[in-house]
Each structure stands twice: as structure tokens, then as C-alpha cells.
Amino acid sequence: MRRARFRRTRRAGAVTLASALTLTALAACGTSSSDDDGDNGSGNSAKADPAAPLDPKTKVSITIDCMPPAAKAAELRQWNEDVKEFNKKYPGVTIKGRSTPGQCLEPPRFTAMLKAKSQPDVFYTYFTDLPQVLDNDGAQDITAYVNDKSVPLLKDIDPDVLSSLKKDGKLYGLPTSNYRMGLLINRKLFEEAGLDPDTPPATWEEVRTAAKKIADLGGGVAGFGEYSAANTGGWHFTAQMYSLGGDVVDASGKKAAFNDATGKQVAENLHAMRWDDDSMGKTQLLKWGDLQKQIATDKLGMFLAAPDDVTYMVQQLGAKYENFGMGPIPGGENTLAGGNNYMIKQGISADKVKAAIAWLNFKFTTVGKGQYDWKRSKADALPVGLPQPNLWLNGSKTKDDAARQEFATMPVENFKAFTDNAVPGKAEPPKAQEIYKVLDNVMSGILTNKDADIDKLLSTAESQVNKVLATQ
């Protein structure tokens, strides 16, 4: 739910990237406002085995979603460099990037695009989008095209990440990034409160104790922050449920599961921190962006976040990397996981499908190349050293981690507690955004009303979520 996660069924985590892509200018190099390019294919691969890699002689044009906008000069320069490098091997493939603002992030526009069948050949999605895409016959089944020849590091991609792109054993896209939520802390405030920033709280009881110490610093500082508006409150309520081993929707996917002892524990703990401890600040009804501003200006000690929130705070808010650290989500049973993918438009030619997979592999799933060229990113003053995105397992992970360390532009040790204590990731629930909207009411009720009836808030939300799930 950061970027729109960042950001998001289109997760609220999509807000980080949404913030970065708000400019209206189209990047001048390689853009196209139309995907009516014709096939321009050689026609050979359509008749050949789809498992065979793209023939370097193939001539084809493909449109790609979410090219960096002109305002993100370094990222756009890297994109164009990668197109040029890609074309050394595949000179006949024309990459037409799109950077239309909001196209890849705004839920209404995304839905309208799917219904109109106007998506580019290669279009950007979030982990929770597959059901909606398939409901609209939007994505090509690429199972037969993806193997260890077309994607050589396929075996090293985290299977939990790939599972977000699968339905009934069929694969519908390739991942570009992933995240798992943890506890983001302000190291300066931790030290001032006499807390060890290298050992962030590991339980919700420890969070409560630390939050009170930080709030006692005075000066309008809050110890712990939470969202309660714009679907982000429900997103974080879900994360807290996961952290304690609970769930929001039962295994059948048809019934709410949060009105139980775990849900009550989450609600009562937050209510106590807000009203008994006065450690969450008086300003509530916060949404994505508000807590980031607070912690970046040393007015907040900690909140649940994904690692790339730090990039937003440094690049957009003028904060310093060294002022932040991260630990695993308190409770540690599970953590909310999400991320981004590219899918390939249903019905395009086999040549285009193969060209799309070749490009996605080069740009997004090759260690040391494309987005994983950390040496280049450091030279371009882009962030290097955050623990995510990290799609990798096995030797690929070892190699990529070493490069992040070598070319880091931030103190990677500040994230050691997070990386050394990996928590299993758990996907967002079905009908995520509709459920989050309902659960916002629970969060806002807890945080704005000292006399909130927690049992009633949970019961009412349960009834409303059951109605949402009944419409599937």
C-alpha cells in the first residue's frame, strides 16, 4: 500500500511510487502514447516452440508501461541505457516506453484500461491484481515461454514472489520488486530515549514500552504512529493481525476472520497506547505520507513500513539515510508481503511475448544487470543498500547481497535486525482494498474515540467484510 505500495489491490503501499510519478510530462526518449504499433514480427516464432528463446533476428515493436518520467532523470537515463544494451543482442526489437502519469498506479484508471483492453503490450501490476486482470481476460498465459533459457535465473527467484503471478498452475507475468513489512525506526529518537537502535522492539509489548519512552521526550514527539484513513488503516490493521498469527479472511476466502481474540488484542493495544499512554500523538486520521513526514522530521519514533519508504523520505523529504533503521515486524509470526509485476497483454503475437520476456529478464530479473546494476546506481546517486527489493535465493542472493554491500550508499548495518530475522511473508487478502476501507473504521474509531466500543467496531466491520466477500 506504499506506492498507490508505494502501496494497492492496488495496495496502499503503492503510494511511494505514486508520489514519484505525479508529473505530467512524457519522457522524450522512446515514448509512445499508442500501442497500435502493428506486430512487425518476423512471424517465425509464432510457429516455433514457445519454449525456445527469442531469435535475435526477430523484428518486433512492444509497448512497455511505467517507463520513468522525465523528472526522474537518472532512472530514465538508466532505462535508455538498458534499451541500448538490450538492442545489442536484439537489434530488431523496438522498445516503446510509456510514462503516462498515474496509468500504472491509479485504481480507477487501471480498471478502465483493463475493461477497454487498452493496456500496453507489457503492463505494470501489483501482487494483488491478478484476479482482476484475469476477470478481464487481460493477461497472456506465459507458462510455456518462461524457462531456464528465457529466464536463466528462474530457479533462484523466490517462489513466494512468483506465486503472486500464478493461477491454476499457469504463469501470467514476471516480478520486478517485492517487499515485506517491518518496523521502521528513527535512530536519533531511540538514542535520545535511552533505547538501543540496533535492537528494535521485537514484540508489541516492547513497542508499547519504547513508544512511551520516546513520547516522554516531549516537544510533540510521538512514540508510535498508525494510519486510519484512505484504506491505509485497514492495510496496517491487517499487518498487525498477521504479525500475531491471525488473519483477516478465513482459508475459504469467503468469511471475515478478524473478530476474534487476536483482533481484539490488536485493537486494545492500540487503544491503550493512544489513550492510556498518550504515545501516539494527538493528530489522527493519518494516511500514507503523513507518518513519513513525521519520522523524517524527528517527530515520530517508529511505525510499520517497507524498506523503500526510506528512499522516499531521503529523496522527497530531505532526510538522511543514517537516521533510520529497521527491525522485523513485532510479533514475528507473519508479515504482510507485496510487490510489483509486469504482465503481458492477452492476444499479442508470440514474437511480442518472447520479446517482452527477453526485456523483462534483462531489466528486472538478472543479477548485476538492469535494476540490479548497483555499481551504476551508486554512480548515478541512486539508493543502494536497502534490503528490498530482493527477489533472490541461493547463489543469486549471495552475489546480489555482496554487490549491495560493496556499492552501498547508506549504512546497511542499520537494517541488520530486519535482514537477520526474516519473517514469513503473507499475501494481502482477497478484495483487499474494499476490506481495508471497512477496517479503516476500526482504526479510526480506536484512535479518535477514547470511549470506543471495540467489540462493536469489530462486529460491525465483520458484517461489512462478509458482505464484501459475498460479492466475489
CSV table of C-alpha atoms in Angstrom, one decimal:
chain,number,residue,atom,x,y,z
A,1,MET,CA,0.0,0.0,0.0
A,2,ARG,CA,3.0,2.2,-0.3
A,3,ARG,CA,3.0,3.4,-3.8
A,4,ALA,CA,-0.6,3.8,-4.5
A,5,ARG,CA,2.9,0.1,-2.3
A,6,PHE,CA,4.2,2.7,-3.0
A,7,ARG,CA,1.1,0.8,-1.9
A,8,ARG,CA,-2.7,-1.2,-3.9
A,9,THR,CA,-5.2,-4.2,-4.6
A,10,ARG,CA,-3.8,-1.7,-5.8
A,11,ARG,CA,-2.2,-1.6,-2.4
A,12,ALA,CA,-1.9,1.5,-0.3
A,13,GLY,CA,1.8,0.5,-0.3
A,14,ALA,CA,1.9,1.8,-3.8
A,15,VAL,CA,1.9,5.3,-2.6
A,16,THR,CA,5.7,5.8,-2.7
A,17,LEU,CA,5.9,5.2,-6.4
A,18,ALA,CA,2.7,7.1,-6.9
A,19,SER,CA,4.3,10.1,-5.3
A,20,ALA,CA,7.3,9.8,-7.6
A,21,LEU,CA,5.2,9.6,-10.8
A,22,THR,CA,2.9,12.5,-10.4
A,23,LEU,CA,4.4,14.8,-13.1
A,24,THR,CA,2.6,15.1,-16.3
A,25,ALA,CA,5.4,15.2,-18.8
A,26,LEU,CA,6.1,12.3,-21.0
A,27,ALA,CA,9.8,11.4,-21.2
A,28,ALA,CA,11.0,12.5,-24.6
A,29,CYS,CA,13.1,9.4,-25.5
A,30,GLY,CA,11.4,6.2,-26.6
A,31,THR,CA,7.9,7.1,-25.5
A,32,SER,CA,4.6,6.3,-27.3
A,33,SER,CA,1.0,7.2,-26.4
A,34,SER,CA,-0.3,4.4,-28.6
A,35,ASP,CA,0.1,0.7,-28.5
A,36,ASP,CA,-1.4,0.3,-32.0
A,37,ASP,CA,2.0,-0.4,-33.5
A,38,GLY,CA,1.3,-3.4,-35.6
A,39,ASP,CA,3.1,-6.6,-35.0
A,40,ASN,CA,6.2,-6.0,-37.1
A,41,GLY,CA,7.2,-9.6,-36.2
A,42,SER,CA,9.1,-12.0,-38.3
A,43,GLY,CA,6.3,-14.5,-37.9
A,44,ASN,CA,8.8,-17.3,-37.3
A,45,SER,CA,8.4,-17.6,-33.5
A,46,ALA,CA,4.7,-17.9,-33.7
A,47,LYS,CA,5.2,-21.2,-35.5
A,48,ALA,CA,8.1,-22.3,-33.3
A,49,ASP,CA,8.2,-23.9,-29.9
A,50,PRO,CA,7.3,-21.1,-27.4
A,51,ALA,CA,9.9,-22.6,-25.0
A,52,ALA,CA,12.6,-21.6,-27.4
A,53,PRO,CA,14.3,-18.2,-26.6
A,54,LEU,CA,13.7,-15.2,-28.8
A,55,ASP,CA,15.5,-15.3,-32.1
A,56,PRO,CA,17.9,-12.3,-32.2
A,57,LYS,CA,16.9,-11.6,-35.8
A,58,THR,CA,13.2,-11.1,-34.8
A,59,LYS,CA,11.8,-7.7,-35.7
A,60,VAL,CA,9.0,-6.6,-33.5
A,61,SER,CA,7.8,-3.5,-31.6
A,62,ILE,CA,6.5,-3.7,-28.0
A,63,THR,CA,5.0,-1.0,-25.7
A,64,ILE,CA,6.1,-1.0,-22.0
A,65,ASP,CA,4.3,0.5,-19.1
A,66,CYS,CA,5.8,2.7,-16.4
A,67,MET,CA,9.0,4.0,-18.0
A,68,PRO,CA,10.5,6.6,-15.6
A,69,PRO,CA,9.2,10.1,-16.3
A,70,ALA,CA,11.5,12.9,-17.4
A,71,ALA,CA,11.6,14.3,-13.9
A,72,LYS,CA,13.4,11.2,-12.7
A,73,ALA,CA,16.4,11.9,-14.8
A,74,ALA,CA,18.8,9.2,-13.5
A,75,GLU,CA,16.2,6.4,-13.7
A,76,LEU,CA,15.2,7.5,-17.2
A,77,ARG,CA,18.8,7.6,-18.3
A,78,GLN,CA,19.3,4.1,-17.0
A,79,TRP,CA,16.2,2.9,-18.8
A,80,ASN,CA,17.5,4.3,-22.1
A,81,GLU,CA,21.0,2.8,-21.4
A,82,ASP,CA,19.4,-0.6,-20.9
A,83,VAL,CA,17.3,-0.3,-24.1
A,84,LYS,CA,20.6,0.4,-26.0
A,85,GLU,CA,22.4,-2.6,-24.3
A,86,PHE,CA,19.4,-4.9,-24.9
A,87,ASN,CA,19.4,-3.9,-28.6
A,88,LYS,CA,22.9,-5.1,-29.0
A,89,LYS,CA,21.6,-8.6,-28.7
A,90,TYR,CA,18.1,-8.0,-30.1
A,91,PRO,CA,18.6,-5.2,-32.6
A,92,GLY,CA,15.2,-5.8,-34.2
A,93,VAL,CA,13.2,-5.2,-31.0
A,94,THR,CA,11.8,-1.7,-30.6
A,95,ILE,CA,11.1,-0.8,-27.0
A,96,LYS,CA,8.4,1.9,-26.8
A,97,GLY,CA,8.2,3.0,-23.2
A,98,ARG,CA,5.2,4.8,-21.6
A,99,SER,CA,5.4,7.1,-18.6
A,100,THR,CA,1.9,8.5,-18.7
A,101,PRO,CA,1.3,9.7,-15.1
A,102,GLY,CA,-0.9,7.6,-13.0
A,103,GLN,CA,-1.5,5.0,-15.7
A,104,CYS,CA,0.2,2.2,-13.8
A,105,LEU,CA,-0.9,3.3,-10.3
A,106,GLU,CA,-4.4,4.8,-10.1
A,107,PRO,CA,-7.0,2.0,-9.4
A,108,PRO,CA,-9.9,3.6,-11.4
A,109,ARG,CA,-7.6,4.2,-14.5
A,110,PHE,CA,-6.1,0.8,-14.2
A,111,THR,CA,-9.6,-0.8,-14.1
A,112,ALA,CA,-10.8,1.3,-17.0
A,113,MET,CA,-7.8,0.3,-19.0
A,114,LEU,CA,-8.4,-3.4,-18.5
A,115,LYS,CA,-12.0,-3.1,-19.4
A,116,ALA,CA,-11.2,-1.2,-22.6
A,117,LYS,CA,-8.4,-3.6,-23.5
A,118,SER,CA,-6.1,-0.6,-23.9
A,119,GLN,CA,-3.2,-1.7,-21.8
A,120,PRO,CA,0.2,-1.7,-23.4
A,121,ASP,CA,1.8,-5.0,-24.5
A,122,VAL,CA,3.7,-5.1,-21.2
A,123,PHE,CA,1.7,-3.6,-18.3
A,124,TYR,CA,2.5,-2.9,-14.7
A,125,THR,CA,0.6,-4.6,-11.9
A,126,TYR,CA,0.7,-5.2,-8.2
A,127,PHE,CA,0.8,-8.6,-6.5
A,128,THR,CA,-2.9,-8.4,-5.7
A,129,ASP,CA,-4.1,-7.5,-9.3
A,130,LEU,CA,-4.1,-11.0,-10.9
A,131,PRO,CA,-7.8,-11.8,-10.1
A,132,GLN,CA,-8.9,-8.5,-11.6
A,133,VAL,CA,-6.7,-8.9,-14.7
A,134,LEU,CA,-7.9,-12.4,-15.3
A,135,ASP,CA,-11.5,-11.5,-14.8
A,136,ASN,CA,-11.0,-9.1,-17.7
A,137,ASP,CA,-9.0,-11.5,-19.9
A,138,GLY,CA,-6.2,-9.1,-19.7
A,139,ALA,CA,-3.0,-11.2,-19.4
A,140,GLN,CA,-1.3,-13.8,-21.6
A,141,ASP,CA,-0.6,-17.2,-20.1
A,142,ILE,CA,3.2,-17.2,-20.5
A,143,THR,CA,3.9,-20.6,-18.8
A,144,ALA,CA,5.2,-22.2,-22.0
A,145,TYR,CA,7.5,-19.2,-22.7
A,146,VAL,CA,9.3,-19.0,-19.4
A,147,ASN,CA,12.0,-21.4,-18.6
A,148,ASP,CA,15.7,-21.5,-17.7
A,149,LYS,CA,16.6,-20.4,-21.2
A,150,SER,CA,14.4,-17.3,-21.4
A,151,VAL,CA,14.9,-16.5,-17.7
A,152,PRO,CA,18.2,-18.2,-16.7
A,153,LEU,CA,17.8,-17.3,-13.0
A,154,LEU,CA,14.2,-18.5,-12.8
A,155,LYS,CA,15.2,-21.2,-10.2
A,156,ASP,CA,16.6,-18.5,-7.9
A,157,ILE,CA,13.5,-16.3,-7.8
A,158,ASP,CA,11.6,-16.6,-4.6
A,159,PRO,CA,8.7,-18.9,-5.3
A,160,ASP,CA,6.5,-16.9,-2.9
A,161,VAL,CA,7.0,-14.0,-5.3
A,162,LEU,CA,6.3,-16.0,-8.4
A,163,SER,CA,3.1,-17.4,-6.8
A,164,SER,CA,1.5,-14.0,-6.9
A,165,LEU,CA,1.6,-14.3,-10.7
A,166,LYS,CA,0.2,-17.9,-10.9
A,167,LYS,CA,-3.4,-19.2,-11.2
A,168,ASP,CA,-4.2,-22.9,-11.5
A,169,GLY,CA,-0.5,-23.6,-12.2
A,170,LYS,CA,-0.3,-21.1,-15.0
A,171,LEU,CA,2.1,-18.1,-15.0
A,172,TYR,CA,0.9,-14.7,-16.1
A,173,GLY,CA,3.9,-12.4,-15.6
A,174,LEU,CA,7.3,-11.7,-14.1
A,175,PRO,CA,8.1,-9.8,-10.9
A,176,THR,CA,10.0,-6.6,-10.7
A,177,SER,CA,10.1,-5.9,-7.0
A,178,ASN,CA,8.9,-7.2,-3.6
A,179,TYR,CA,8.7,-6.1,0.0
A,180,ARG,CA,7.9,-7.4,3.5
A,181,MET,CA,6.8,-5.0,6.1
A,182,GLY,CA,8.9,-4.4,9.2
A,183,LEU,CA,9.3,-1.8,12.0
A,184,LEU,CA,10.9,1.4,10.8
A,185,ILE,CA,12.6,3.4,13.5
A,186,ASN,CA,14.1,6.9,14.0
A,187,ARG,CA,17.6,6.1,15.4
A,188,LYS,CA,18.1,9.6,16.8
A,189,LEU,CA,15.0,9.5,18.9
A,190,PHE,CA,15.8,5.9,20.1
A,191,GLU,CA,19.1,7.1,21.3
A,192,GLU,CA,17.7,10.2,23.0
A,193,ALA,CA,15.1,8.0,24.8
A,194,GLY,CA,17.9,5.6,26.0
A,195,LEU,CA,16.9,2.8,23.7
A,196,ASP,CA,19.2,0.7,21.5
A,197,PRO,CA,18.5,1.5,17.8
A,198,ASP,CA,20.4,-1.7,16.8
A,199,THR,CA,17.8,-3.8,18.7
A,200,PRO,CA,14.3,-2.5,17.7
A,201,PRO,CA,11.3,-3.8,19.7
A,202,ALA,CA,10.5,-7.4,18.8
A,203,THR,CA,7.1,-7.7,20.5
A,204,TRP,CA,4.1,-5.4,20.7
A,205,GLU,CA,4.7,-5.2,24.4
A,206,GLU,CA,8.2,-3.9,23.7
A,207,VAL,CA,6.7,-1.5,21.1
A,208,ARG,CA,4.4,-0.1,23.7
A,209,THR,CA,7.2,0.4,26.3
A,210,ALA,CA,9.5,2.0,23.8
A,211,ALA,CA,6.8,4.3,22.4
A,212,LYS,CA,6.1,5.6,25.9
A,213,LYS,CA,9.8,6.4,26.5
A,214,ILE,CA,10.0,8.2,23.1
A,215,ALA,CA,6.8,10.2,23.7
A,216,ASP,CA,8.1,11.2,27.1
A,217,LEU,CA,10.8,13.2,25.3
A,218,GLY,CA,8.1,15.8,24.8
A,219,GLY,CA,8.1,18.5,22.1
A,220,GLY,CA,5.2,17.0,20.3
A,221,VAL,CA,7.1,13.7,19.6
A,222,ALA,CA,5.0,10.6,19.2
A,223,GLY,CA,6.5,7.2,20.0
A,224,PHE,CA,4.5,5.0,17.6
A,225,GLY,CA,2.3,6.0,14.6
A,226,GLU,CA,-0.5,4.4,12.7
A,227,TYR,CA,-2.8,5.1,9.7
A,228,SER,CA,-6.5,5.3,9.9
A,229,ALA,CA,-7.7,6.8,6.6
A,230,ALA,CA,-7.7,6.2,2.8
A,231,ASN,CA,-7.6,2.4,3.2
A,232,THR,CA,-4.2,2.6,4.9
A,233,GLY,CA,-5.6,2.0,8.3
A,234,GLY,CA,-7.1,-1.3,7.2
A,235,TRP,CA,-3.9,-2.2,5.5
A,236,HIS,CA,-2.0,-1.8,8.7
A,237,PHE,CA,-4.6,-3.5,10.8
A,238,THR,CA,-4.2,-6.5,8.5
A,239,ALA,CA,-0.4,-6.4,9.0
A,240,GLN,CA,-0.8,-6.4,12.8
A,241,MET,CA,-3.2,-9.3,12.6
A,242,TYR,CA,-0.6,-11.2,10.5
A,243,SER,CA,2.2,-10.4,12.9
A,244,LEU,CA,0.4,-12.2,15.7
A,245,GLY,CA,-0.5,-15.2,13.7
A,246,GLY,CA,-4.1,-14.0,12.9
A,247,ASP,CA,-5.9,-13.4,9.7
A,248,VAL,CA,-8.4,-11.1,8.2
A,249,VAL,CA,-10.1,-13.6,5.9
A,250,ASP,CA,-10.5,-17.3,6.6
A,251,ALA,CA,-9.0,-20.0,4.5
A,252,SER,CA,-12.1,-20.3,2.3
A,253,GLY,CA,-11.7,-16.6,1.3
A,254,LYS,CA,-15.4,-16.1,2.0
A,255,LYS,CA,-15.6,-15.1,5.6
A,256,ALA,CA,-14.0,-12.4,7.8
A,257,ALA,CA,-11.6,-13.8,10.4
A,258,PHE,CA,-10.5,-10.8,12.4
A,259,ASN,CA,-13.3,-10.6,15.0
A,260,ASP,CA,-11.6,-12.9,17.4
A,261,ALA,CA,-9.1,-12.8,20.3
A,262,THR,CA,-6.3,-11.7,18.1
A,263,GLY,CA,-8.3,-8.9,16.5
A,264,LYS,CA,-9.3,-7.7,19.9
A,265,GLN,CA,-5.7,-7.8,21.1
A,266,VAL,CA,-4.6,-5.6,18.2
A,267,ALA,CA,-7.4,-3.1,18.9
A,268,GLU,CA,-7.0,-3.0,22.6
A,269,ASN,CA,-3.2,-2.5,22.4
A,270,LEU,CA,-3.6,0.4,20.0
A,271,HIS,CA,-6.3,2.0,22.1
A,272,ALA,CA,-4.1,1.7,25.2
A,273,MET,CA,-1.2,3.3,23.5
A,274,ARG,CA,-3.3,6.1,22.2
A,275,TRP,CA,-5.3,6.9,25.3
A,276,ASP,CA,-3.6,5.4,28.4
A,277,ASP,CA,0.0,6.1,27.3
A,278,ASP,CA,-0.6,9.1,25.1
A,279,SER,CA,2.3,7.8,23.0
A,280,MET,CA,0.7,8.0,19.5
A,281,GLY,CA,0.2,11.7,19.2
A,282,LYS,CA,-3.0,13.7,19.2
A,283,THR,CA,-3.3,14.1,15.4
A,284,GLN,CA,-5.0,11.1,13.9
A,285,LEU,CA,-6.9,10.1,10.7
A,286,LEU,CA,-3.4,9.8,9.1
A,287,LYS,CA,-2.7,8.2,5.7
A,288,TRP,CA,0.3,7.3,3.7
A,289,GLY,CA,2.8,10.1,3.6
A,290,ASP,CA,1.8,11.6,7.0
A,291,LEU,CA,3.9,9.2,9.1
A,292,GLN,CA,6.8,9.5,6.7
A,293,LYS,CA,6.8,13.3,7.2
A,294,GLN,CA,6.7,12.9,11.0
A,295,ILE,CA,9.6,10.4,11.3
A,296,ALA,CA,11.7,12.4,8.7
A,297,THR,CA,11.4,15.5,10.9
A,298,ASP,CA,12.2,13.7,14.2
A,299,LYS,CA,8.6,13.8,15.4
A,300,LEU,CA,7.9,10.1,15.4
A,301,GLY,CA,9.9,7.2,16.8
A,302,MET,CA,8.6,4.2,14.8
A,303,PHE,CA,5.9,2.8,12.5
A,304,LEU,CA,5.2,-0.2,10.3
A,305,ALA,CA,6.7,0.2,6.8
A,306,ALA,CA,8.5,-1.3,4.0
A,307,PRO,CA,12.2,-0.6,3.4
A,308,ASP,CA,11.7,1.6,0.3
A,309,ASP,CA,9.8,4.2,2.5
A,310,VAL,CA,13.3,5.3,3.4
A,311,THR,CA,14.1,6.1,-0.2
A,312,TYR,CA,11.0,8.3,-0.4
A,313,MET,CA,12.0,10.2,2.8
A,314,VAL,CA,15.5,10.8,1.7
A,315,GLN,CA,14.7,11.7,-1.9
A,316,GLN,CA,11.5,13.6,-1.4
A,317,LEU,CA,11.7,14.9,2.2
A,318,GLY,CA,15.4,15.7,2.6
A,319,ALA,CA,16.0,13.1,5.4
A,320,LYS,CA,19.3,11.3,5.9
A,321,TYR,CA,19.7,7.5,5.4
A,322,GLU,CA,21.8,7.2,8.6
A,323,ASN,CA,18.9,8.4,10.8
A,324,PHE,CA,16.8,5.3,10.1
A,325,GLY,CA,16.9,1.7,10.9
A,326,MET,CA,14.6,-1.3,10.7
A,327,GLY,CA,13.7,-4.4,12.6
A,328,PRO,CA,11.3,-7.3,11.8
A,329,ILE,CA,7.6,-6.8,12.4
A,330,PRO,CA,6.8,-7.1,16.1
A,331,GLY,CA,5.2,-10.5,17.0
A,332,GLY,CA,7.1,-12.1,14.1
A,333,GLU,CA,4.5,-14.8,13.2
A,334,ASN,CA,4.0,-13.4,9.7
A,335,THR,CA,4.3,-10.2,7.9
A,336,LEU,CA,2.4,-8.6,5.1
A,337,ALA,CA,4.1,-9.1,1.8
A,338,GLY,CA,3.6,-7.5,-1.6
A,339,GLY,CA,5.2,-6.1,-4.6
A,340,ASN,CA,5.0,-5.3,-8.3
A,341,ASN,CA,5.0,-7.2,-11.6
A,342,TYR,CA,4.7,-6.9,-15.3
A,343,MET,CA,2.1,-8.9,-17.2
A,344,ILE,CA,1.8,-9.4,-20.9
A,345,LYS,CA,-1.3,-8.4,-22.8
A,346,GLN,CA,-3.6,-11.3,-23.9
A,347,GLY,CA,-3.7,-11.9,-27.6
A,348,ILE,CA,-0.5,-10.3,-28.8
A,349,SER,CA,1.8,-12.3,-31.1
A,350,ALA,CA,4.3,-14.9,-30.0
A,351,ASP,CA,7.1,-12.7,-31.2
A,352,LYS,CA,5.9,-9.9,-28.9
A,353,VAL,CA,5.5,-12.3,-26.0
A,354,LYS,CA,9.1,-13.5,-26.4
A,355,ALA,CA,10.5,-10.0,-26.9
A,356,ALA,CA,8.6,-8.9,-23.7
A,357,ILE,CA,10.0,-11.8,-21.7
A,358,ALA,CA,13.5,-11.1,-23.0
A,359,TRP,CA,13.3,-7.4,-22.0
A,360,LEU,CA,11.8,-8.2,-18.6
A,361,ASN,CA,14.5,-10.7,-17.9
A,362,PHE,CA,17.3,-8.3,-18.8
A,363,LYS,CA,15.8,-5.3,-16.9
A,364,PHE,CA,14.3,-6.9,-13.8
A,365,THR,CA,15.5,-10.5,-13.2
A,366,THR,CA,19.2,-10.6,-13.9
A,367,VAL,CA,21.7,-10.1,-11.1
A,368,GLY,CA,24.2,-7.4,-12.0
A,369,LYS,CA,22.1,-6.0,-14.9
A,370,GLY,CA,19.2,-3.5,-15.2
A,371,GLN,CA,17.8,-2.6,-11.9
A,372,TYR,CA,20.3,-4.8,-10.1
A,373,ASP,CA,23.4,-2.9,-11.5
A,374,TRP,CA,24.3,-1.5,-8.1
A,375,LYS,CA,27.6,0.0,-9.3
A,376,ARG,CA,25.8,2.1,-11.8
A,377,SER,CA,23.1,3.1,-9.3
A,378,LYS,CA,25.7,4.4,-6.9
A,379,ALA,CA,27.4,6.3,-9.7
A,380,ASP,CA,24.0,7.9,-10.5
A,381,ALA,CA,23.4,8.8,-6.8
A,382,LEU,CA,20.5,6.4,-6.5
A,383,PRO,CA,19.9,4.4,-3.3
A,384,VAL,CA,21.9,1.2,-2.8
A,385,GLY,CA,21.9,-0.9,0.3
A,386,LEU,CA,18.2,-1.3,1.2
A,387,PRO,CA,17.3,-5.0,1.9
A,388,GLN,CA,14.5,-4.9,-0.7
A,389,PRO,CA,13.5,-5.4,-3.4
A,390,ASN,CA,15.3,-8.7,-3.3
A,391,LEU,CA,13.8,-11.5,-5.4
A,392,TRP,CA,16.7,-13.8,-4.9
A,393,LEU,CA,17.5,-17.2,-3.3
A,394,ASN,CA,20.6,-19.4,-3.5
A,395,GLY,CA,23.8,-18.2,-5.2
A,396,SER,CA,22.0,-15.3,-6.9
A,397,LYS,CA,21.1,-13.9,-3.4
A,398,THR,CA,24.7,-14.3,-2.3
A,399,LYS,CA,26.0,-12.4,-5.3
A,400,ASP,CA,23.4,-9.7,-5.2
A,401,ASP,CA,23.8,-9.1,-1.5
A,402,ALA,CA,27.6,-8.7,-1.9
A,403,ALA,CA,27.1,-6.1,-4.6
A,404,ARG,CA,24.6,-4.2,-2.5
A,405,GLN,CA,27.2,-4.1,0.4
A,406,GLU,CA,30.1,-3.1,-1.9
A,407,PHE,CA,28.3,-0.2,-3.5
A,408,ALA,CA,26.0,0.8,-0.6
A,409,THR,CA,25.1,4.5,-0.3
A,410,MET,CA,23.7,4.1,3.2
A,411,PRO,CA,24.7,2.3,6.4
A,412,VAL,CA,23.4,-1.2,5.6
A,413,GLU,CA,24.1,-2.3,9.2
A,414,ASN,CA,21.1,-0.2,10.3
A,415,PHE,CA,18.9,-2.9,8.6
A,416,LYS,CA,20.7,-5.9,10.1
A,417,ALA,CA,17.9,-6.6,12.6
A,418,PHE,CA,15.5,-6.8,9.7
A,419,THR,CA,17.6,-8.9,7.4
A,420,ASP,CA,18.9,-11.3,10.1
A,421,ASN,CA,15.4,-12.0,11.5
A,422,ALA,CA,13.4,-12.8,8.4
A,423,VAL,CA,9.6,-13.2,9.0
A,424,PRO,CA,7.5,-15.3,6.6
A,425,GLY,CA,5.6,-13.2,4.2
A,426,LYS,CA,1.8,-13.4,3.7
A,427,ALA,CA,-0.2,-12.0,0.8
A,428,GLU,CA,-2.9,-9.4,1.1
A,429,PRO,CA,-6.4,-10.7,1.5
A,430,PRO,CA,-8.9,-11.0,-1.4
A,431,LYS,CA,-10.9,-7.9,-2.1
A,432,ALA,CA,-8.0,-6.1,-0.2
A,433,GLN,CA,-8.9,-2.5,-0.9
A,434,GLU,CA,-12.6,-3.0,-0.1
A,435,ILE,CA,-11.7,-4.8,3.1
A,436,TYR,CA,-9.1,-2.1,4.1
A,437,LYS,CA,-11.8,0.6,3.6
A,438,VAL,CA,-14.0,-1.2,6.1
A,439,LEU,CA,-11.2,-1.7,8.6
A,440,ASP,CA,-10.3,2.0,8.4
A,441,ASN,CA,-13.4,2.5,10.5
A,442,VAL,CA,-12.0,0.2,13.2
A,443,MET,CA,-8.7,2.0,13.3
A,444,SER,CA,-10.2,5.5,13.2
A,445,GLY,CA,-12.7,4.5,15.9
A,446,ILE,CA,-9.9,3.3,18.2
A,447,LEU,CA,-7.6,6.2,17.6
A,448,THR,CA,-10.1,9.1,17.7
A,449,ASN,CA,-12.6,8.0,20.4
A,450,LYS,CA,-11.4,7.4,23.9
A,451,ASP,CA,-14.7,5.6,24.7
A,452,ALA,CA,-14.7,3.4,21.6
A,453,ASP,CA,-16.6,0.2,21.8
A,454,ILE,CA,-14.0,-2.2,20.4
A,455,ASP,CA,-16.4,-5.2,20.4
A,456,LYS,CA,-18.9,-3.2,18.4
A,457,LEU,CA,-16.3,-1.9,16.0
A,458,LEU,CA,-15.1,-5.3,15.2
A,459,SER,CA,-18.5,-6.8,14.9
A,460,THR,CA,-19.8,-4.2,12.6
A,461,ALA,CA,-16.7,-4.5,10.4
A,462,GLU,CA,-17.0,-8.2,10.3
A,463,SER,CA,-20.6,-8.0,9.0
A,464,GLN,CA,-19.5,-5.4,6.4
A,465,VAL,CA,-16.5,-7.5,5.2
A,466,ASN,CA,-18.7,-10.6,4.9
A,467,LYS,CA,-20.9,-8.7,2.5
A,468,VAL,CA,-17.8,-7.6,0.5
A,469,LEU,CA,-16.6,-11.2,0.3
A,470,ALA,CA,-20.1,-12.4,-0.7
A,471,THR,CA,-19.8,-10.5,-4.0
A,472,GLN,CA,-16.8,-12.5,-5.3
